[in-house]
């Protein structure tokens, strides 16, 4: 369970990717267009806490994960880990202690493994690179341990396999094992179970929850599946077009959601028994706008059924609607 | 447990390799190429046992420009040397030059290509401008520039690794003029490889840039290096032949190109001594064709998508 000591803190973090501007644009001196993939995010994760980051495709979830794992350099804001400012940290050796503490589980397991490396090599790589083992026996032991923890048993059977000799679910577990082997304090898990079938999904989630109990591992769990987030997370942050629109405990977000986007997300989830009638909000209309053209005012207003004049011009701040529960909506109270 | 692991690992590798070989050998072009190449490699490996030591004007035994006969299967040259003897010894020199030059060009080309592609930015721009220079500089001009330098450094009679200065120059020149092609292919492949997620995973794992380039990118470039390497050898044989034909070769270590040049200068064409020009010419054609066939077969085997489209 979370012990309230803050581990990670994101302050107004931004990432803008420059867009290829056309020749005409540069001749006319038009300003360079940018993709605002992450547009000012505040988020904190305590030791041993599981925070879910939920949002539609393209809302910038993966980019947040990549900032935290230092794969993308933020263009603004601050990244603090355990009280240290890591925003400007760079270089392989400079980041090594940080990498020991923060690991990532990648979204696409088909792409995340080098086709020419065996499972053993893949799981052993961080242990070797970060200098966490002294000899080969220790390495073998750590690799077997991580593979079993990720549910690949017996581990020896998988050592010599190449990725193309594994199923999608097994590859995903290898990626998980690679991150676990390091025994980090924080894992960014980018849709770790989206490729797995239901039974394996439950196993893997259970494995992650067990690890949290055992090592007080913190988890940033990225998913587009609100019920899944509720199942695993202590707190949920709902992201829309590069911004967190609502943030609160898992129960607050699922049962007492305040932001129209969260409500729409919740109602978009198919239910087996259509028990409660649909809430006051209709299902989401239209597409997520491009992150290169973020609407003025509240970024959700073009799709929001409750939008009024103020929403079109003024962007709502995060308004407290309860203890630890904020919502960026003018109607929130 | 560790022992089991090592055992089954090597067994799996062996299985993958034998699968690859089966596919490769099954390729018609590869078979023809391998047979030709094997023949010439065998010849080049033991010229002395096959035809005796290299004949010189002093040890020559035949008539001048005699046509093929029992005594001289491929006739003789203008000083009475046996052409078969010359061609067999030429095989060793031509193949060694081509293979060494290819090694230079693959090592330089792969290093430059990976570095430029992986680091990008300024390093990429600078390296690719240098590559462009070597891409367009004619090998003959480069040879003319390097020859005096090499002669100065080695002395006219000196040898490096058993090569006399002019051959050494030819090796270096071919190496220098053919790596640019390799570097471009490798760079573009590296550019797409480095966007793959497993490179990000290696970064998060704390691997250094060198380790990412050597352990993640390089192994995935083996198909490109192998397939292009075979084509570079074929090209190296052509450049070697043309440089020697232009008179840059060494008469004391005659390659096939040198033989063609000698034949040309002795007027073999005008007196109808077809065997003197034909023998080294056919050898050059056969060997480079063999390498092209092998290169294409490697490309096909490594790249299953190409197999579908004939
Ligand atoms: N390297 C990049 N260059 C330019 N734009 C990028 C880059 N990476 C991401 N983007 C853009 O940033 C936005 C957010 O992308 P991101 O991958 O973070 O979304 P996501 O929430 O993870 O989506 P999904 O659920 O589909 O994985 C998208 O509009 C995407 O096109
Ligand atoms: Mg994503």
XYZ file of C-alpha atoms and ligand atoms in Angstrom:
675
model
C 0.000 0.000 0.000
C 1.208 3.514 -0.699
C 3.107 5.055 2.172
C 2.599 8.638 1.001
C 6.302 9.326 0.464
C 6.358 10.982 -2.918
C 8.444 9.181 -5.522
C 7.746 10.906 -8.809
C 6.452 14.374 -9.517
C 5.653 15.928 -12.884
C 5.235 19.708 -12.868
C 3.601 21.358 -15.869
C 5.450 18.991 -18.156
C 5.277 19.657 -21.885
C 6.486 17.960 -25.029
C 6.147 19.584 -28.420
C 7.272 17.788 -31.523
C 8.161 20.098 -34.401
C 6.229 19.320 -37.550
C 7.814 19.208 -40.981
C 6.855 22.622 -42.350
C 6.271 22.986 -46.068
C 8.555 25.122 -48.239
C 5.773 27.686 -48.764
C 5.293 28.066 -45.017
C 8.946 28.795 -44.441
C 9.101 31.271 -47.353
C 6.080 33.143 -45.995
C 7.723 33.109 -42.580
C 4.804 31.366 -40.913
C 5.634 30.086 -37.452
C 6.708 26.417 -37.302
C 3.760 24.116 -36.548
C 4.133 21.849 -33.549
C 2.399 18.756 -32.224
C 1.521 19.407 -28.600
C 1.737 15.753 -27.587
C 1.877 16.576 -23.869
C 0.613 20.003 -22.975
C 1.285 20.767 -19.329
C 0.789 17.815 -17.037
C 0.928 17.703 -13.251
C 1.066 14.270 -11.745
C 2.606 12.665 -8.726
C 3.126 9.063 -7.750
C 3.878 7.893 -4.218
C 6.086 4.968 -3.324
C 4.240 1.700 -3.889
C 1.291 3.423 -5.485
C -0.438 2.354 -8.677
C -1.607 5.272 -10.784
C -3.482 4.617 -14.005
C -3.245 6.977 -16.941
C -6.373 6.613 -19.042
C -7.290 8.185 -22.342
C -8.170 7.615 -25.956
C -5.604 6.780 -28.585
C -3.394 9.762 -29.369
C -4.018 11.531 -26.070
C -0.290 11.436 -25.263
C -0.128 8.612 -22.711
C 2.874 6.893 -24.235
C 4.678 10.203 -24.548
C 4.242 10.813 -20.801
C 5.751 7.373 -20.181
C 8.636 8.146 -22.504
C 9.348 11.395 -20.677
C 9.474 9.591 -17.366
C 11.862 6.964 -18.767
C 14.001 9.728 -20.317
C 13.465 8.590 -23.890
C 11.983 11.974 -24.802
C 13.347 15.275 -23.586
C 10.507 17.500 -22.307
C 10.320 20.969 -23.869
C 9.000 22.500 -20.667
C 8.199 21.778 -17.034
C 10.008 19.670 -14.468
C 10.461 15.990 -13.715
C 11.367 15.216 -10.117
C 12.255 11.753 -8.902
C 12.661 11.163 -5.197
C 13.256 14.879 -4.734
C 15.937 15.158 -7.425
C 15.313 17.211 -10.553
C 15.841 14.822 -13.466
C 14.552 17.126 -16.203
C 17.967 17.884 -17.623
C 19.700 14.606 -16.779
C 21.135 12.950 -19.865
C 23.913 10.674 -21.077
C 24.199 6.924 -20.634
C 26.351 7.005 -17.511
C 24.519 9.987 -16.018
C 21.219 8.171 -16.268
C 22.411 4.741 -15.095
C 21.387 5.165 -11.419
C 17.994 6.472 -12.559
C 17.504 3.561 -14.974
C 18.138 1.204 -12.094
C 15.164 2.739 -10.315
C 12.777 3.375 -13.220
C 11.913 0.823 -15.873
C 9.371 0.568 -18.649
C 7.141 -2.130 -20.094
C 6.598 -1.276 -23.733
C 3.261 -1.137 -25.478
C 4.098 -3.293 -28.503
C 5.758 -6.543 -27.465
C 6.298 -7.534 -31.089
C 8.570 -4.563 -31.581
C 10.117 -4.411 -28.128
C 12.330 -7.492 -28.482
C 15.337 -7.687 -30.765
C 14.559 -10.506 -33.203
C 18.191 -11.673 -33.016
C 18.413 -11.913 -29.232
C 17.261 -14.890 -27.214
C 14.911 -14.516 -24.275
C 17.872 -14.950 -21.945
C 19.799 -12.136 -23.621
C 16.759 -9.873 -23.591
C 16.141 -10.307 -19.875
C 19.849 -10.258 -19.022
C 20.569 -7.035 -20.911
C 19.563 -4.534 -18.204
C 21.243 -6.649 -15.519
C 24.491 -6.592 -17.473
C 24.314 -2.976 -18.620
C 23.441 -1.641 -15.194
C 26.097 -3.841 -13.587
C 23.646 -5.518 -11.215
C 25.269 -8.958 -11.250
C 28.799 -10.103 -10.582
C 29.044 -13.418 -12.414
C 27.230 -15.653 -14.814
C 25.636 -17.847 -12.160
C 24.136 -14.838 -10.465
C 22.905 -13.611 -13.831
C 21.255 -16.944 -14.642
C 19.618 -16.951 -11.235
C 18.237 -13.411 -11.617
C 16.973 -14.148 -15.133
C 15.166 -17.331 -14.035
C 13.671 -15.515 -11.098
C 12.339 -12.690 -13.287
C 10.940 -15.039 -15.902
C 9.093 -17.037 -13.237
C 7.811 -13.854 -11.653
C 6.402 -12.858 -15.037
C 4.767 -16.288 -15.320
C 7.103 -17.999 -17.768
C 7.661 -21.364 -16.129
C 9.876 -23.295 -16.153
C 12.212 -20.437 -17.060
C 15.024 -22.619 -18.461
C 12.719 -23.717 -21.213
C 12.528 -20.167 -22.528
C 16.182 -19.170 -22.223
C 17.212 -20.187 -25.713
C 14.083 -19.126 -27.576
C 14.008 -16.333 -30.066
C 11.074 -13.892 -30.114
C 9.592 -15.467 -33.246
C 9.316 -18.724 -31.323
C 7.041 -17.139 -28.710
C 3.374 -16.240 -28.675
C 2.373 -12.595 -28.311
C 1.515 -13.104 -24.651
C 4.835 -14.803 -23.962
C 6.714 -11.942 -25.589
C 4.828 -9.479 -23.436
C 5.900 -11.480 -20.379
C 9.509 -11.418 -21.507
C 9.309 -7.627 -21.701
C 7.738 -7.605 -18.228
C 10.455 -9.932 -16.918
C 13.134 -7.607 -18.308
C 11.715 -4.689 -16.330
C 11.158 -6.733 -13.156
C 14.666 -8.173 -13.143
C 16.113 -4.761 -12.367
C 13.917 -4.521 -9.216
C 13.068 -0.890 -9.897
C 11.059 1.414 -7.667
C 8.842 2.601 -10.493
C 7.648 0.821 -13.605
C 5.916 2.629 -16.427
C 3.656 -0.064 -17.864
C 2.351 1.001 -21.272
C -0.739 -1.105 -21.994
C 1.005 -4.206 -20.640
C -2.001 -6.467 -21.008
C -3.741 -5.147 -24.108
C -2.419 -8.023 -26.224
C -3.221 -10.790 -23.783
C -6.305 -12.947 -23.458
C -8.435 -12.635 -20.373
C -6.978 -15.459 -18.268
C -3.365 -14.434 -18.820
C -4.349 -10.819 -18.334
C -5.598 -11.556 -14.831
C -2.445 -13.556 -14.031
C -0.146 -10.797 -15.160
C -2.084 -8.103 -13.315
C -1.966 -10.245 -10.205
C 1.789 -10.636 -10.687
C 2.209 -6.853 -10.872
C 0.035 -6.314 -7.793
C 2.024 -8.971 -5.896
C 5.257 -7.219 -6.765
C 3.884 -3.968 -5.494
C 3.132 -5.622 -2.153
C 6.475 -7.394 -2.040
C 8.872 -4.661 -3.122
C 6.597 -1.622 -2.685
C 6.949 -1.033 -6.396
C 5.155 1.997 -7.817
C 3.397 1.646 -11.138
C 2.240 4.083 -13.763
C -0.292 1.936 -15.543
C -1.150 3.269 -18.981
C -4.361 1.976 -20.503
C -7.382 3.048 -22.510
C -9.623 0.752 -20.489
C -11.345 2.528 -17.602
C -12.720 -0.588 -15.829
C -9.264 -2.172 -15.957
C -7.779 0.994 -14.459
C -10.344 0.867 -11.670
C -9.460 -2.760 -11.016
C -5.746 -2.238 -10.564
C -5.115 1.393 -9.668
C -5.225 3.401 -6.460
C -5.659 6.610 -8.392
C -6.652 7.367 -11.958
C -5.631 10.297 -14.160
C -7.801 10.829 -17.226
C -5.950 12.352 -20.127
C -7.352 14.163 -23.117
C -5.254 15.717 -25.902
C -2.106 16.072 -23.860
C -3.677 17.244 -20.627
C -5.000 15.593 -17.498
C -8.678 16.535 -17.370
C -9.665 14.650 -14.257
C -7.701 13.078 -11.474
C -8.792 11.251 -8.372
C -8.996 7.972 -6.528
C -10.074 4.987 -8.597
C -13.489 4.998 -6.959
C -13.958 8.756 -7.404
C -13.231 8.538 -11.099
C -15.420 5.517 -11.742
C -18.326 6.248 -9.443
C -18.287 10.005 -8.917
C -16.797 11.202 -12.182
C -17.280 14.891 -12.723
C -15.681 15.720 -16.078
C -17.921 15.132 -19.135
C -15.038 13.366 -20.894
C -14.637 10.855 -18.081
C -18.366 10.264 -18.069
C -18.349 9.707 -21.807
C -15.387 7.329 -21.514
C -17.181 5.415 -18.810
C -20.390 5.165 -20.800
C -18.526 4.151 -23.949
C -17.468 0.972 -22.164
C -19.794 -1.852 -23.196
C -21.550 -3.468 -20.261
C -22.716 -7.043 -20.040
C -25.880 -6.180 -18.143
C -27.072 -2.766 -19.051
C -27.883 -2.251 -15.387
C -27.704 1.464 -14.740
C -29.298 3.490 -17.500
C -26.901 5.696 -19.393
C -25.957 8.800 -17.484
C -26.832 12.321 -18.497
C -24.122 12.400 -21.139
C -24.357 10.906 -24.630
C -21.614 8.739 -26.055
C -18.574 10.529 -27.453
C -19.133 12.199 -30.787
C -16.507 12.573 -33.465
C -12.792 12.022 -33.481
C -10.083 13.214 -31.123
C -8.781 16.422 -32.747
C -5.170 16.365 -33.911
C -2.610 17.306 -31.280
C -1.266 19.742 -33.868
C -4.532 21.711 -33.731
C -5.606 21.903 -30.118
C -8.972 23.719 -29.831
C -9.025 27.055 -28.019
C -10.528 27.297 -24.542
C -11.374 23.941 -23.053
C -9.817 21.404 -25.398
C -12.798 19.121 -25.046
C -15.479 21.691 -25.934
C -16.016 20.694 -29.623
C -17.061 17.220 -28.495
C -18.659 18.178 -25.195
C -22.474 17.979 -24.991
C -22.502 20.441 -22.074
C -20.222 23.078 -23.572
C -21.282 26.718 -23.241
C -19.820 30.079 -24.203
C -17.062 30.237 -21.573
C -15.700 26.823 -22.601
C -14.906 28.121 -26.082
C -12.679 30.962 -24.893
C -11.273 30.152 -21.496
C -9.416 27.002 -20.487
C -10.631 25.645 -17.147
C -7.999 25.011 -14.455
C -8.002 21.870 -12.307
C -10.868 22.526 -9.890
C -11.009 20.576 -6.645
C -14.261 18.622 -6.447
C -13.358 16.510 -3.446
C -10.377 15.488 -1.375
C -7.665 14.424 -3.844
C -10.165 14.774 -6.676
C -9.776 17.466 -9.341
C -11.618 18.124 -12.565
C -10.766 20.615 -15.301
C -14.318 21.631 -16.159
C -16.200 24.898 -15.607
C -19.196 22.908 -14.407
C -17.172 21.059 -11.773
C -17.998 21.793 -8.179
C 21.388 -25.443 -15.371
C 23.765 -23.025 -16.939
C 25.227 -25.906 -18.929
C 21.844 -26.976 -20.233
C 21.220 -23.426 -21.262
C 24.444 -23.148 -23.231
C 23.865 -26.529 -24.885
C 20.345 -25.876 -26.042
C 21.325 -22.405 -27.136
C 24.002 -23.655 -29.457
C 21.649 -26.354 -30.729
C 19.055 -23.717 -31.574
C 21.616 -21.552 -33.320
C 22.760 -24.585 -35.313
C 19.167 -25.299 -36.295
C 18.622 -21.743 -37.493
C 21.856 -21.811 -39.474
C 21.129 -25.164 -41.104
C 17.666 -23.922 -42.058
C 19.218 -20.882 -43.629
C 21.809 -22.942 -45.491
C 19.188 -25.321 -46.829
C 17.254 -22.431 -48.260
C 20.358 -20.768 -49.631
C 21.740 -23.926 -51.247
C 18.329 -24.650 -52.730
C 18.676 -21.473 -54.763
C 19.719 -22.330 -58.355
C 21.879 -19.234 -58.775
C 23.629 -19.889 -55.496
C 24.540 -23.421 -56.569
C 26.111 -22.237 -59.805
C 27.893 -19.378 -58.031
C 29.213 -21.618 -55.262
C 30.517 -24.235 -57.710
C 32.376 -21.601 -59.763
C 33.711 -19.883 -56.698
C 34.757 -23.159 -55.077
C 36.650 -24.121 -58.228
C 38.567 -20.846 -58.357
C 39.258 -20.832 -54.631
C 40.712 -24.349 -54.896
C 42.870 -23.250 -57.831
C 43.994 -20.138 -55.982
C 44.794 -22.150 -52.872
C 47.453 -24.378 -54.475
C 48.812 -22.929 -57.713
C 52.255 -24.447 -57.206
C 51.019 -28.030 -56.949
C 48.728 -27.573 -59.942
C 51.048 -25.896 -62.446
C 54.376 -25.426 -60.738
C 55.977 -22.112 -59.763
C 55.132 -18.911 -61.615
C 57.038 -18.879 -64.921
C 59.175 -15.912 -65.853
C 60.759 -14.915 -69.156
C 63.836 -16.886 -68.042
C 62.087 -20.082 -67.014
C 59.676 -19.977 -69.957
C 59.645 -23.187 -72.004
C 57.299 -22.686 -74.962
C 57.338 -20.970 -78.320
C 56.208 -17.383 -78.658
C 52.399 -17.003 -78.807
C 51.894 -20.681 -79.591
C 48.207 -21.730 -79.792
C 46.794 -24.282 -77.318
C 48.332 -27.722 -77.652
C 49.035 -30.892 -75.649
C 52.040 -29.239 -74.100
C 50.399 -25.913 -73.280
C 46.658 -26.340 -72.788
C 46.034 -22.614 -73.022
C 48.878 -21.736 -75.368
C 51.775 -19.427 -74.556
C 52.423 -15.715 -74.340
C 54.810 -13.452 -76.234
C 57.870 -14.627 -74.262
C 56.894 -18.298 -74.286
C 55.352 -18.574 -70.823
C 52.512 -21.061 -70.344
C 49.210 -19.103 -70.164
C 47.612 -21.757 -67.926
C 50.450 -21.261 -65.444
C 49.937 -17.490 -65.526
C 46.156 -17.674 -65.185
C 46.321 -20.067 -62.252
C 48.808 -17.868 -60.403
C 46.748 -14.826 -61.420
C 43.719 -16.367 -59.698
C 45.451 -16.234 -56.345
C 46.500 -12.604 -56.804
C 43.193 -11.376 -58.226
C 41.091 -13.093 -55.564
C 43.315 -11.951 -52.708
C 43.210 -8.367 -53.898
C 39.437 -8.462 -54.327
C 38.748 -10.099 -50.963
C 41.108 -7.855 -48.987
C 39.702 -4.754 -50.676
C 36.196 -5.965 -49.844
C 37.117 -6.434 -46.198
C 38.415 -2.855 -46.078
C 35.333 -1.530 -47.781
C 32.909 -3.486 -45.568
C 34.647 -2.486 -42.345
C 34.906 1.189 -43.275
C 31.479 1.320 -44.938
C 29.669 -0.388 -42.062
C 31.387 1.717 -39.407
C 30.659 4.985 -41.186
C 27.115 3.946 -42.110
C 26.127 2.866 -38.584
C 27.727 5.906 -36.947
C 26.106 8.371 -39.342
C 22.703 6.706 -39.154
C 22.675 6.148 -35.412
C 23.925 9.523 -34.204
C 22.363 11.614 -36.982
C 22.678 15.383 -36.823
C 26.047 16.956 -37.460
C 27.936 13.648 -37.414
C 25.611 12.360 -40.110
C 26.022 15.443 -42.303
C 29.828 15.439 -42.082
C 30.206 11.691 -42.622
C 27.821 11.656 -45.542
C 29.653 14.529 -47.295
C 32.881 12.549 -46.977
C 31.038 9.502 -48.278
C 29.744 11.488 -51.249
C 33.307 12.497 -52.077
C 34.513 8.914 -52.147
C 31.379 7.905 -54.003
C 32.262 10.039 -57.009
C 36.068 10.092 -56.981
C 37.317 7.892 -59.868
C 39.458 4.996 -58.695
C 42.077 5.685 -61.363
C 42.650 9.249 -60.156
C 42.867 8.086 -56.556
C 45.395 5.432 -57.597
C 47.525 8.058 -59.317
C 47.542 10.128 -56.136
C 48.274 7.269 -53.780
C 50.930 5.439 -55.817
C 53.765 7.937 -55.259
C 52.897 8.142 -51.570
C 53.044 4.374 -51.224
C 56.252 4.141 -53.209
C 57.785 6.807 -51.027
C 56.734 5.012 -47.866
C 57.593 1.473 -48.900
C 60.438 1.904 -51.368
C 60.125 0.398 -54.837
C 61.270 -3.043 -53.714
C 59.529 -3.129 -50.343
C 56.649 -5.371 -49.463
C 53.727 -5.108 -47.088
C 52.212 -8.436 -46.051
C 53.805 -9.997 -49.125
C 52.327 -7.445 -51.520
C 54.526 -5.281 -53.659
C 53.707 -1.548 -53.544
C 51.581 -1.404 -56.681
C 49.318 -4.231 -55.526
C 49.076 -2.693 -52.101
C 47.982 0.558 -53.725
C 45.366 -1.272 -55.760
C 43.931 -2.896 -52.634
C 43.751 0.413 -50.808
C 42.285 2.209 -53.805
C 39.553 -0.360 -54.346
C 38.811 -0.369 -50.627
C 38.580 3.420 -50.583
C 36.375 3.727 -53.644
C 33.868 1.018 -52.814
C 33.044 1.640 -49.147
C 30.859 4.653 -49.934
C 28.254 2.406 -51.531
C 28.232 0.142 -48.478
C 28.027 3.118 -46.118
C 24.908 4.447 -47.842
C 23.081 1.137 -47.724
C 24.021 0.585 -44.075
C 23.097 4.132 -43.070
C 19.600 3.945 -44.512
C 19.036 0.574 -42.860
C 20.324 1.923 -39.541
C 17.958 4.889 -39.783
C 14.975 2.569 -39.866
C 16.383 0.140 -37.282
C 17.013 2.824 -34.687
C 13.320 3.776 -34.650
C 12.379 0.268 -33.557
C 11.096 -0.137 -30.029
C 13.800 -2.626 -29.044
C 16.339 0.174 -29.321
C 14.289 2.211 -26.826
C 14.152 -0.826 -24.586
C 17.948 -1.136 -24.769
C 18.257 2.546 -23.786
C 15.974 2.065 -20.798
C 18.067 -1.005 -19.945
C 21.024 1.356 -19.610
C 23.012 0.042 -22.581
C 25.640 2.364 -23.994
C 25.514 3.693 -27.544
C 28.398 1.454 -28.558
C 26.678 -1.576 -27.130
C 23.413 -0.665 -28.884
C 25.233 -0.286 -32.193
C 27.213 -3.514 -31.809
C 24.676 -5.761 -30.128
C 21.385 -4.491 -31.491
C 21.950 -2.780 -34.810
C 24.900 -4.659 -36.295
C 23.383 -8.177 -35.980
C 20.300 -6.917 -37.779
C 22.487 -5.610 -40.587
C 24.127 -8.989 -41.333
C 21.835 -9.652 -44.315
C 22.680 -6.300 -45.896
C 26.387 -6.632 -45.199
C 26.542 -10.167 -46.591
C 24.491 -9.511 -49.709
C 26.266 -6.256 -50.521
C 29.633 -7.732 -49.605
C 29.269 -10.295 -52.389
C 28.431 -7.527 -54.853
C 31.382 -5.464 -53.632
C 33.721 -8.398 -54.361
C 32.370 -8.653 -57.892
C 32.898 -4.934 -58.351
C 36.371 -5.107 -56.787
C 37.397 -7.730 -59.334
C 36.300 -5.420 -62.126
C 38.118 -2.397 -60.703
C 41.235 -4.481 -60.111
C 41.105 -5.688 -63.690
C 40.661 -2.228 -65.146
C 43.356 -0.641 -62.960
C 45.815 -3.394 -63.880
C 44.783 -3.171 -67.510
C 45.677 0.503 -67.443
C 49.129 -0.519 -66.336
C 48.937 -0.029 -62.560
C 49.512 -3.711 -61.868
C 52.797 -5.379 -61.020
C 54.387 -7.608 -63.690
C 56.150 -9.622 -60.971
C 52.827 -10.509 -59.314
C 50.542 -10.669 -62.349
C 46.805 -10.640 -61.743
C 44.256 -11.398 -64.462
C 44.051 -7.686 -65.222
C 47.836 -7.496 -65.620
C 47.705 -10.474 -68.011
C 45.046 -8.732 -70.102
C 47.200 -5.634 -70.159
C 50.303 -7.613 -71.224
C 48.269 -9.409 -73.889
C 46.952 -6.132 -75.219
C 50.425 -4.584 -75.369
C 51.963 -7.596 -77.098
C 49.386 -7.255 -79.856
C 47.663 -10.543 -79.038
C 44.420 -9.247 -80.486
C 45.907 -8.279 -83.852
C 47.773 -11.578 -84.368
C 44.719 -13.593 -83.371
C 46.128 -15.011 -80.101
C 42.621 -15.409 -78.640
C 43.818 -17.772 -75.907
C 46.054 -15.131 -74.378
C 43.240 -12.562 -74.016
C 40.453 -15.078 -73.613
C 41.776 -17.096 -70.673
C 42.075 -14.256 -68.110
C 38.980 -12.546 -69.555
C 36.772 -15.589 -69.037
C 38.164 -16.004 -65.519
C 37.281 -12.403 -64.568
C 33.781 -12.797 -65.977
C 33.137 -16.135 -64.284
C 34.322 -15.096 -60.847
C 32.466 -11.805 -60.761
C 29.341 -13.508 -62.072
C 29.701 -16.111 -59.315
C 29.806 -13.386 -56.654
C 26.829 -11.558 -58.147
C 24.829 -14.806 -58.141
C 25.793 -15.502 -54.537
C 24.959 -11.948 -53.516
C 21.521 -12.109 -55.098
C 20.861 -15.509 -53.550
C 21.847 -14.178 -50.099
C 19.558 -11.211 -50.577
C 16.696 -13.516 -51.553
C 17.258 -15.853 -48.626
C 17.520 -13.098 -46.049
C 14.621 -11.156 -47.455
C 11.634 -13.494 -47.743
C 9.436 -10.768 -49.163
C 11.563 -10.601 -52.280
C 10.996 -14.282 -52.937
C 7.319 -13.796 -53.604
C 7.868 -11.275 -56.364
C 10.090 -12.838 -58.999
N 8.084 11.306 -32.207
C 6.956 11.966 -32.492
N 6.949 12.951 -33.423
C 5.822 13.621 -33.714
N 4.647 13.407 -33.124
C 4.572 12.442 -32.192
C 5.727 11.672 -31.826
N 5.348 10.778 -30.870
C 4.040 10.982 -30.667
N 3.568 11.973 -31.444
C 2.175 12.487 -31.453
O 1.837 12.787 -30.130
C 0.477 12.433 -29.862
C 0.417 11.511 -28.667
O 0.999 10.255 -28.987
P 1.101 9.051 -27.954
O 1.823 7.944 -28.618
O 1.672 9.556 -26.690
O -0.427 8.643 -27.741
P -1.049 7.453 -26.869
O -1.980 8.092 -25.905
O 0.015 6.594 -26.324
O -1.904 6.678 -27.948
P -2.176 5.085 -28.057
O -3.249 4.758 -27.086
O -2.631 4.940 -29.475
O -0.887 4.406 -27.779
C -0.046 11.816 -31.139
O -0.794 12.812 -31.817
C 1.177 11.467 -31.913
O 0.927 11.568 -33.284
Mg 0.561 4.618 -26.577
